[in-house]
XYZ file of N, CA and C in Angstrom:
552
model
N 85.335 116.214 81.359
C 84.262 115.564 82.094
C 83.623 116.610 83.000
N 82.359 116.662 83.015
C 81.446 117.764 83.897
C 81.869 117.164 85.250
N 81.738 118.544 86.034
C 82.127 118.249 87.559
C 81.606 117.579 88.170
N 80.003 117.216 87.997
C 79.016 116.015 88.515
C 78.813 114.520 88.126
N 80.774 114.510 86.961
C 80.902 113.193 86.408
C 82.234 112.840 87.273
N 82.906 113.891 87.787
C 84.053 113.446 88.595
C 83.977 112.929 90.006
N 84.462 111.849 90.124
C 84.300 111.115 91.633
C 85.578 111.867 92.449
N 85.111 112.528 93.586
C 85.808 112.856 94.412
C 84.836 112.861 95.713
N 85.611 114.441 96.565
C 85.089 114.737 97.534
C 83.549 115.047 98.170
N 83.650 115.369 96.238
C 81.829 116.277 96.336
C 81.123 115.267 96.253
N 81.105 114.171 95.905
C 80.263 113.248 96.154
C 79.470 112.667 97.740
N 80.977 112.755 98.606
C 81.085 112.630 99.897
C 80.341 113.316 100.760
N 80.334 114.477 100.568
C 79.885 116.083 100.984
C 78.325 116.456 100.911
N 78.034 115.635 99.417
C 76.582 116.212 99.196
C 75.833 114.608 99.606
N 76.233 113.343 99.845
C 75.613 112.302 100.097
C 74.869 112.295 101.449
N 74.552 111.122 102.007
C 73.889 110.677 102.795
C 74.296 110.282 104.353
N 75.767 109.375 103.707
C 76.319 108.427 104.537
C 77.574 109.313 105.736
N 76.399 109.072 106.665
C 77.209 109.669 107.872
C 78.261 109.097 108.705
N 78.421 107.851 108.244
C 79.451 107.044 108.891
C 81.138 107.602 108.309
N 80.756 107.819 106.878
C 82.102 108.018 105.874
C 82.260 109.628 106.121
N 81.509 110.720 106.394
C 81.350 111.692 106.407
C 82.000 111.656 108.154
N 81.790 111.346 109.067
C 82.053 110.965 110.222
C 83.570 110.856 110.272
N 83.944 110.166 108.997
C 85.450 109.687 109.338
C 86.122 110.569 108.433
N 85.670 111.284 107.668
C 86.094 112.364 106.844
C 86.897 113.056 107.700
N 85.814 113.877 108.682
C 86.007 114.857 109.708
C 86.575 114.595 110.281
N 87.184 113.559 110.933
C 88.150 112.700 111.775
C 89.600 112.849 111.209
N 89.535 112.888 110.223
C 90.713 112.271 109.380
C 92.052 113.060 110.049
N 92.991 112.937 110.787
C 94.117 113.084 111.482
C 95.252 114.043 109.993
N 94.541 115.220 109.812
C 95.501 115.388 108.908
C 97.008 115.977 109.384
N 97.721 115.622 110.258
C 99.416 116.057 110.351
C 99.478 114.814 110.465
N 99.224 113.556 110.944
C 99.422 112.136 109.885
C 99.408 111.927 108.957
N 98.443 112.446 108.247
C 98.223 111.955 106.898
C 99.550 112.823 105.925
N 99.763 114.032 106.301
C 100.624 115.019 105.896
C 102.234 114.275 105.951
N 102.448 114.166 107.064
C 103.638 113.856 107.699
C 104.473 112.607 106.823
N 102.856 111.544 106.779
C 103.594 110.266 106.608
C 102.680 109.907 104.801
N 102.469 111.217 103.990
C 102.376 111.223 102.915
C 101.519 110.191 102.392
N 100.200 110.061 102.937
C 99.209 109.123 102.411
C 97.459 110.375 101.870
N 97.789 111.261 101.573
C 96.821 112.058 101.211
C 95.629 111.446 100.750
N 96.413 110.036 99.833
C 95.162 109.452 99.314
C 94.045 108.954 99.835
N 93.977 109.283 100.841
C 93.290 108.227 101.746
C 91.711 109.138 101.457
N 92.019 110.550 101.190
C 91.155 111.426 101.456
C 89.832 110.596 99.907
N 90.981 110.787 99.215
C 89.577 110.129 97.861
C 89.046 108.686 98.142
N 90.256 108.121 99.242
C 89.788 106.697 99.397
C 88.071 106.276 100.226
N 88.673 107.252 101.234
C 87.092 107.812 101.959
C 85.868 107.822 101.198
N 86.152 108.918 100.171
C 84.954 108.986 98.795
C 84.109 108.103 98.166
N 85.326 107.132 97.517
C 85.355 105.945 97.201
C 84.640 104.872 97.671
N 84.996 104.984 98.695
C 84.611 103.660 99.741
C 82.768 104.073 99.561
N 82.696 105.388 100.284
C 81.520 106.121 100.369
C 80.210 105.802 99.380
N 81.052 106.133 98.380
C 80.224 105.587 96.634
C 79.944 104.386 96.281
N 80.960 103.908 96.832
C 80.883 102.252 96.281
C 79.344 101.748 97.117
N 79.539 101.780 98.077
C 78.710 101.757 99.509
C 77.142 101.886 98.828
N 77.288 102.998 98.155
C 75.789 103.527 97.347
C 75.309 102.162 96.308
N 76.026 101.429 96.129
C 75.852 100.006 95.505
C 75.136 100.850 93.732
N 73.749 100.303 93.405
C 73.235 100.649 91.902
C 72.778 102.235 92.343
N 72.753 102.268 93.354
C 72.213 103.935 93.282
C 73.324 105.154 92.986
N 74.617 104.513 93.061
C 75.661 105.500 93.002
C 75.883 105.813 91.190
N 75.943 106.968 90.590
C 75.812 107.345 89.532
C 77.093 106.619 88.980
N 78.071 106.330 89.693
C 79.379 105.619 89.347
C 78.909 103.810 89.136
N 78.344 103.554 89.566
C 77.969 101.957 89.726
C 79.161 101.567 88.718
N 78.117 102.127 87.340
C 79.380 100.938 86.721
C 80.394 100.901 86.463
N 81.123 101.970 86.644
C 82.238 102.353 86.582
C 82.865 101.212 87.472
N 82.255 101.545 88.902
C 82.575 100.962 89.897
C 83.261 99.522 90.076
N 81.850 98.682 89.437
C 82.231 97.521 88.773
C 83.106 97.142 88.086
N 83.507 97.979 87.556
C 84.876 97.388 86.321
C 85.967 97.660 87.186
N 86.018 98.108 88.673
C 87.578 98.547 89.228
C 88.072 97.315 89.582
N 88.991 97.076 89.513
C 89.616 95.588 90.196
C 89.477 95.806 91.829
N 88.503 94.431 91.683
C 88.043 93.733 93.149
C 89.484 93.343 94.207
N 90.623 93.097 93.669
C 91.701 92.624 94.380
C 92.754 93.290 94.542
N 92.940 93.777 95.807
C 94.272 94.559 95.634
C 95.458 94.264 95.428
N 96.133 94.269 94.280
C 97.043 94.020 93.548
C 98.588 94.894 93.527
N 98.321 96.164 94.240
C 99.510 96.640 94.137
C 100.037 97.038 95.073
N 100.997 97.655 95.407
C 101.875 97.973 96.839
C 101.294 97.915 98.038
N 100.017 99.257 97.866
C 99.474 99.507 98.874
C 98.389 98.461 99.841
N 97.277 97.641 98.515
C 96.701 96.705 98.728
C 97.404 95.636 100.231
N 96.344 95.038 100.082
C 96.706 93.264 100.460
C 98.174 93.229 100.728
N 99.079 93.095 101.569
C 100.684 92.707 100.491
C 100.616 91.340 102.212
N 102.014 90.844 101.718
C 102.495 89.914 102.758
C 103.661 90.196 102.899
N 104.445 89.225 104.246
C 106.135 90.020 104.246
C 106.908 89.421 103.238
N 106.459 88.314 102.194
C 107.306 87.842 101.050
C 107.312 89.136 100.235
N 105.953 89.533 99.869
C 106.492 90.783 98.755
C 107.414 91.930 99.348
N 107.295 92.281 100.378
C 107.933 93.445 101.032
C 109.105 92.682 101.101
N 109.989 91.583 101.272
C 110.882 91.756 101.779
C 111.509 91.104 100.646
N 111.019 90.947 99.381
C 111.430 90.672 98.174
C 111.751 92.642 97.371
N 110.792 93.126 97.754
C 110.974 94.786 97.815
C 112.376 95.444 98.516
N 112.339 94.817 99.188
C 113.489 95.103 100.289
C 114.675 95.263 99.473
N 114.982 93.812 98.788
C 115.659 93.634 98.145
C 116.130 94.381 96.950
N 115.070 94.255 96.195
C 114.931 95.664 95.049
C 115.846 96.901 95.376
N 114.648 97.676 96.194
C 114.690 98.739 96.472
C 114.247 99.144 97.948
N 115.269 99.050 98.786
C 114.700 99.747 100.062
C 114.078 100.369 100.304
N 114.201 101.490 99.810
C 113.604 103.696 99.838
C 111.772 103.122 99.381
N 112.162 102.074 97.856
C 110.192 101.782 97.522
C 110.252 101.023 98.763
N 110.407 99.982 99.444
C 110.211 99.136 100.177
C 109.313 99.616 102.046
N 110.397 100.882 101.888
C 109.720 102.040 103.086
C 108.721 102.639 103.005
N 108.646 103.124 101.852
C 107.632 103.785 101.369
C 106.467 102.867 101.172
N 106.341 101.992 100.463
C 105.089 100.760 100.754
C 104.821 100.636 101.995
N 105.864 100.228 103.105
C 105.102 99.871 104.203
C 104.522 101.251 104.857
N 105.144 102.212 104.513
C 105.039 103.220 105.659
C 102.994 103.693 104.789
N 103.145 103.458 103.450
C 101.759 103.889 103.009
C 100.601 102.825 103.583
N 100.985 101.756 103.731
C 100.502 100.188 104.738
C 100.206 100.340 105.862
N 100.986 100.747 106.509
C 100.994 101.484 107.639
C 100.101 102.810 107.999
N 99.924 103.462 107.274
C 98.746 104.720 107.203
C 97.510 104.205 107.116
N 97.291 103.531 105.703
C 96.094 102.846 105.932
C 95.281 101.725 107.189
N 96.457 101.228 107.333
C 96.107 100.152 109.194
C 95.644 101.730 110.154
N 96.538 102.567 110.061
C 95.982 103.330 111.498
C 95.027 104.220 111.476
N 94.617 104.518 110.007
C 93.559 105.518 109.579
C 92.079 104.223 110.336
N 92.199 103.343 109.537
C 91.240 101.960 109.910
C 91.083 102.108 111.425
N 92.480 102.094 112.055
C 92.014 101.613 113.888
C 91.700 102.498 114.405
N 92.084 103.774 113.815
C 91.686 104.795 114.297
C 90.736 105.639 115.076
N 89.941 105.956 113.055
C 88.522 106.336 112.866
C 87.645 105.643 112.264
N 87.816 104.282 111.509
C 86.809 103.779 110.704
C 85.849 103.216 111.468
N 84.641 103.300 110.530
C 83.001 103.074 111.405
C 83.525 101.239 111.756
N 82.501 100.850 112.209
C 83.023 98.998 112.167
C 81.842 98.678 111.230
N 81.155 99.227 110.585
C 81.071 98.965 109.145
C 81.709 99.035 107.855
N 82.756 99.290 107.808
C 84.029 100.110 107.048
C 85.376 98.570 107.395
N 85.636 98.092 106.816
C 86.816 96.942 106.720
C 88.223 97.351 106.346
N 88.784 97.269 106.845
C 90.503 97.346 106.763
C 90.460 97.073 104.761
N 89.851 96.056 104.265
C 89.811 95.615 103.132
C 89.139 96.910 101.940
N 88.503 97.337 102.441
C 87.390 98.049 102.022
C 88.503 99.567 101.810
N 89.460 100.436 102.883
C 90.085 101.085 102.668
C 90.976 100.745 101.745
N 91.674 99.391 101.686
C 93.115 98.833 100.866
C 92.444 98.681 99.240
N 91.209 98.535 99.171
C 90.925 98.384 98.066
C 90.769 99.537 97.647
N 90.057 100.644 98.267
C 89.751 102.158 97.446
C 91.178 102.656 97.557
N 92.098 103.076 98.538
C 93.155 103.312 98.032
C 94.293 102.664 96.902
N 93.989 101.258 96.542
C 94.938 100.600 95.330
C 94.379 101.540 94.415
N 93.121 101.817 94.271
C 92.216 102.375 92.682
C 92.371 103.583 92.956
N 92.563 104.361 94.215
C 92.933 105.826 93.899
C 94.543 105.750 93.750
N 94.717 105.063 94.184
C 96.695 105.262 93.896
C 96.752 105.307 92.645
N 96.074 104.164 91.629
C 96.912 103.852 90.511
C 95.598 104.428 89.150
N 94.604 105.072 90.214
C 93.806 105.314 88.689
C 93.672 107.165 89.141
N 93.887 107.584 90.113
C 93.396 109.091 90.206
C 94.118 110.103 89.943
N 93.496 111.361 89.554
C 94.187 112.050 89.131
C 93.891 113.409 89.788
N 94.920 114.430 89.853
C 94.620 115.698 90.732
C 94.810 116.921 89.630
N 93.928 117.806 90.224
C 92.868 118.938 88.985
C 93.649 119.710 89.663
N 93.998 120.908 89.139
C 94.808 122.482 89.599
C 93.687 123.013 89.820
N 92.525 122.843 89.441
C 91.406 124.100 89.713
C 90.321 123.173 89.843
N 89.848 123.647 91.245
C 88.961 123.064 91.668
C 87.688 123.863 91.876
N 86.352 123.447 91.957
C 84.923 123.836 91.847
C 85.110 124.538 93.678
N 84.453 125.218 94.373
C 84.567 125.266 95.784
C 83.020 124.390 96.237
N 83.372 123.525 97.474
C 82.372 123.283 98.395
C 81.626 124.372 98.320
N 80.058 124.075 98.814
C 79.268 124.609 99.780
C 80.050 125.059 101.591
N 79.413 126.021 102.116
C 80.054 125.917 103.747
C 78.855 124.705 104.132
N 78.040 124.158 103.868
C 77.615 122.670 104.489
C 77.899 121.640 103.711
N 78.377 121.822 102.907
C 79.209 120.614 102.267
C 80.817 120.312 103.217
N 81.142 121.746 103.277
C 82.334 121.654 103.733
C 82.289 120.908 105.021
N 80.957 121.402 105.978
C 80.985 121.049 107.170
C 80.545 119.575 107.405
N 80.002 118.860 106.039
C 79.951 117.468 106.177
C 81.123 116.420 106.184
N 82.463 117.316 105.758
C 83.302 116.439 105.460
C 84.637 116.988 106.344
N 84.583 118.051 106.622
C 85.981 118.797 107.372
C 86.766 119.231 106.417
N 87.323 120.713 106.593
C 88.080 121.843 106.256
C 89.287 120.458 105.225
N 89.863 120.078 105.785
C 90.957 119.272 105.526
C 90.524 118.017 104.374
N 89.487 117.394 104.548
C 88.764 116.612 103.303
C 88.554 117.370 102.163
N 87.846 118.670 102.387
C 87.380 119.570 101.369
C 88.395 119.916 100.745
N 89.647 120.211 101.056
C 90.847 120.563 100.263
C 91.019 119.805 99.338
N 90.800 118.373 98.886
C 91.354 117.548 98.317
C 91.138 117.357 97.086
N 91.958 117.643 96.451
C 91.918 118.329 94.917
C 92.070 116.762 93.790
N 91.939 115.240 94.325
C 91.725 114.329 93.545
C 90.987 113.997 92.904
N 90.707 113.913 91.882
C 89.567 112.849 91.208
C 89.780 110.985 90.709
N 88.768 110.848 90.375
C 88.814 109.684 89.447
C 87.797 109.978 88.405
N 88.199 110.021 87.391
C 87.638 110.368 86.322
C 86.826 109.090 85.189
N 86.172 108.348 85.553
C 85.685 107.716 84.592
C 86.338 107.550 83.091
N 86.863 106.302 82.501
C 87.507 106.693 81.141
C 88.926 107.321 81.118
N 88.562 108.188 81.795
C 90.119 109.257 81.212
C 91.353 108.127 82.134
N 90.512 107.403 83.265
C 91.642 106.850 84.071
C 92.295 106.136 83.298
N 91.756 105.937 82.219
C 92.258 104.535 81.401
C 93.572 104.874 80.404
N 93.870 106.404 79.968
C 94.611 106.927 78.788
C 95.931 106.832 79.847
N 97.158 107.012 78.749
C 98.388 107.215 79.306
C 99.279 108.373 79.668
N 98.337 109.142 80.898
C 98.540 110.456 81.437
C 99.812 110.885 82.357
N 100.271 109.832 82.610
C 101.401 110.297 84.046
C 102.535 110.513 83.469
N 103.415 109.762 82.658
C 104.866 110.151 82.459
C 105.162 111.113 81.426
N 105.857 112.307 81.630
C 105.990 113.167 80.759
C 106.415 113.010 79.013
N 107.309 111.788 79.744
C 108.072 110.860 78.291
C 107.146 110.228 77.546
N 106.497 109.367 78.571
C 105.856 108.252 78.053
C 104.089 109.021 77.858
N 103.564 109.702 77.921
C 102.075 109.763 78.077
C 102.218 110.362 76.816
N 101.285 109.459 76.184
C 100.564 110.111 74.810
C 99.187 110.927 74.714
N 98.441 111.514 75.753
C 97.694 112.150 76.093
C 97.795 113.376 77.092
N 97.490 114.171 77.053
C 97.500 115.493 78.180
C 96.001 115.491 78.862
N 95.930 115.478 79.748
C 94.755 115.646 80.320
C 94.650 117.236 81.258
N 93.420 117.792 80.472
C 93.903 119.543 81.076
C 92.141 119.875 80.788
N 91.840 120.838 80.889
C 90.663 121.824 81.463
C 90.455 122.040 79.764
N 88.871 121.840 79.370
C 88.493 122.411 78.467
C 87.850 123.994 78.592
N 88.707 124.566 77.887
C 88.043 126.360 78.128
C 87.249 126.282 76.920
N 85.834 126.940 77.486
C 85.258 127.212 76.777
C 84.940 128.743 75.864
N 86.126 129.690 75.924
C 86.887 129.985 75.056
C 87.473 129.561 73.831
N 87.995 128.644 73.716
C 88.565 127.934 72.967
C 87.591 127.288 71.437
């Protein structure tokens, strides 16, 4: 996929919206580090794009992401967590503590146009659909400076399509997803 088909940072960087760009720069990264919610950085993006409604080159993509947050990070209540509990403690910590990132990223820095809902939803779809590139394109230095040193690092995408193949388990993925050289 061409680099101007991948939803990430650069979208963020070269847009409009100074509110999301605002909270980019904000973004508390030895929190985010510490308590292992990186995602938040594409969630930002995300949110950002979505925001762009039919003008965002993603629209329809957009549209097809599930409206409801459905998995750990999403929506949850203390029945699922403490049915988790049960399970598995270590996942059970780890859910809340990623729950927990997202609430304080929100009280933090988010614009009050920006919804607690609005983060839980772009992070469910970057948790469970994004994927991270070894080699990345570099910012502009005013790209960089739209989003902060620490946003710009963030080597996630969401890839249109490709999110859909079975890329993650070494066992289980019947696809490789890797860099077309044009060498080759």
């Amino acid at each position: 996929i061409p680099y101007h088909l991948q939803l990430g940072i650069r979208q963020l960087a070269e847009g409009n919206d100074s509110e999301m760009q605002h909270m980019a720069q904000s973004l508390p990264w030895e929190y985010i580090i510490k308590n292992e919610i990186g995602f938040i950085v594409l969630s930002l993006a995300l949110v950002a794009e979505k925001r762009k409604g039919a003008d965002s080159i993603f629209h329809p993509f957009l549209r097809e992401l599930p409206q409801y947050c459905s998995n750990a990070v999403g929506r949850g209540d203390t029945d699922d967590l403490n049915n988790l509990i049960d399970w598995s403690p270590t996942m059970a910590r780890r859910v809340q503590q990623m729950r927990q990132g997202i609430q304080t990223i929100n009280d933090s820095i988010a614009a009050s146009s920006v919804s607690i809902e609005d983060l839980q939803w772009a992070a469910t779809n970057v948790c469970s659909r994004s994927l991270v590139r070894k080699r990345i394109k570099e910012l502009t230095t005013d790209q960089v400076e739209s989003v902060g040193e620490f946003a710009a690092s963030d080597h996630s995408r969401m890839l249109p399509v490709i999110d859909l193949v079975n890329h993650g388990s070494l066992e289980l993925a019947n696809v490789k997803v890797g860099h077309f050289s044009h060498n080759n």
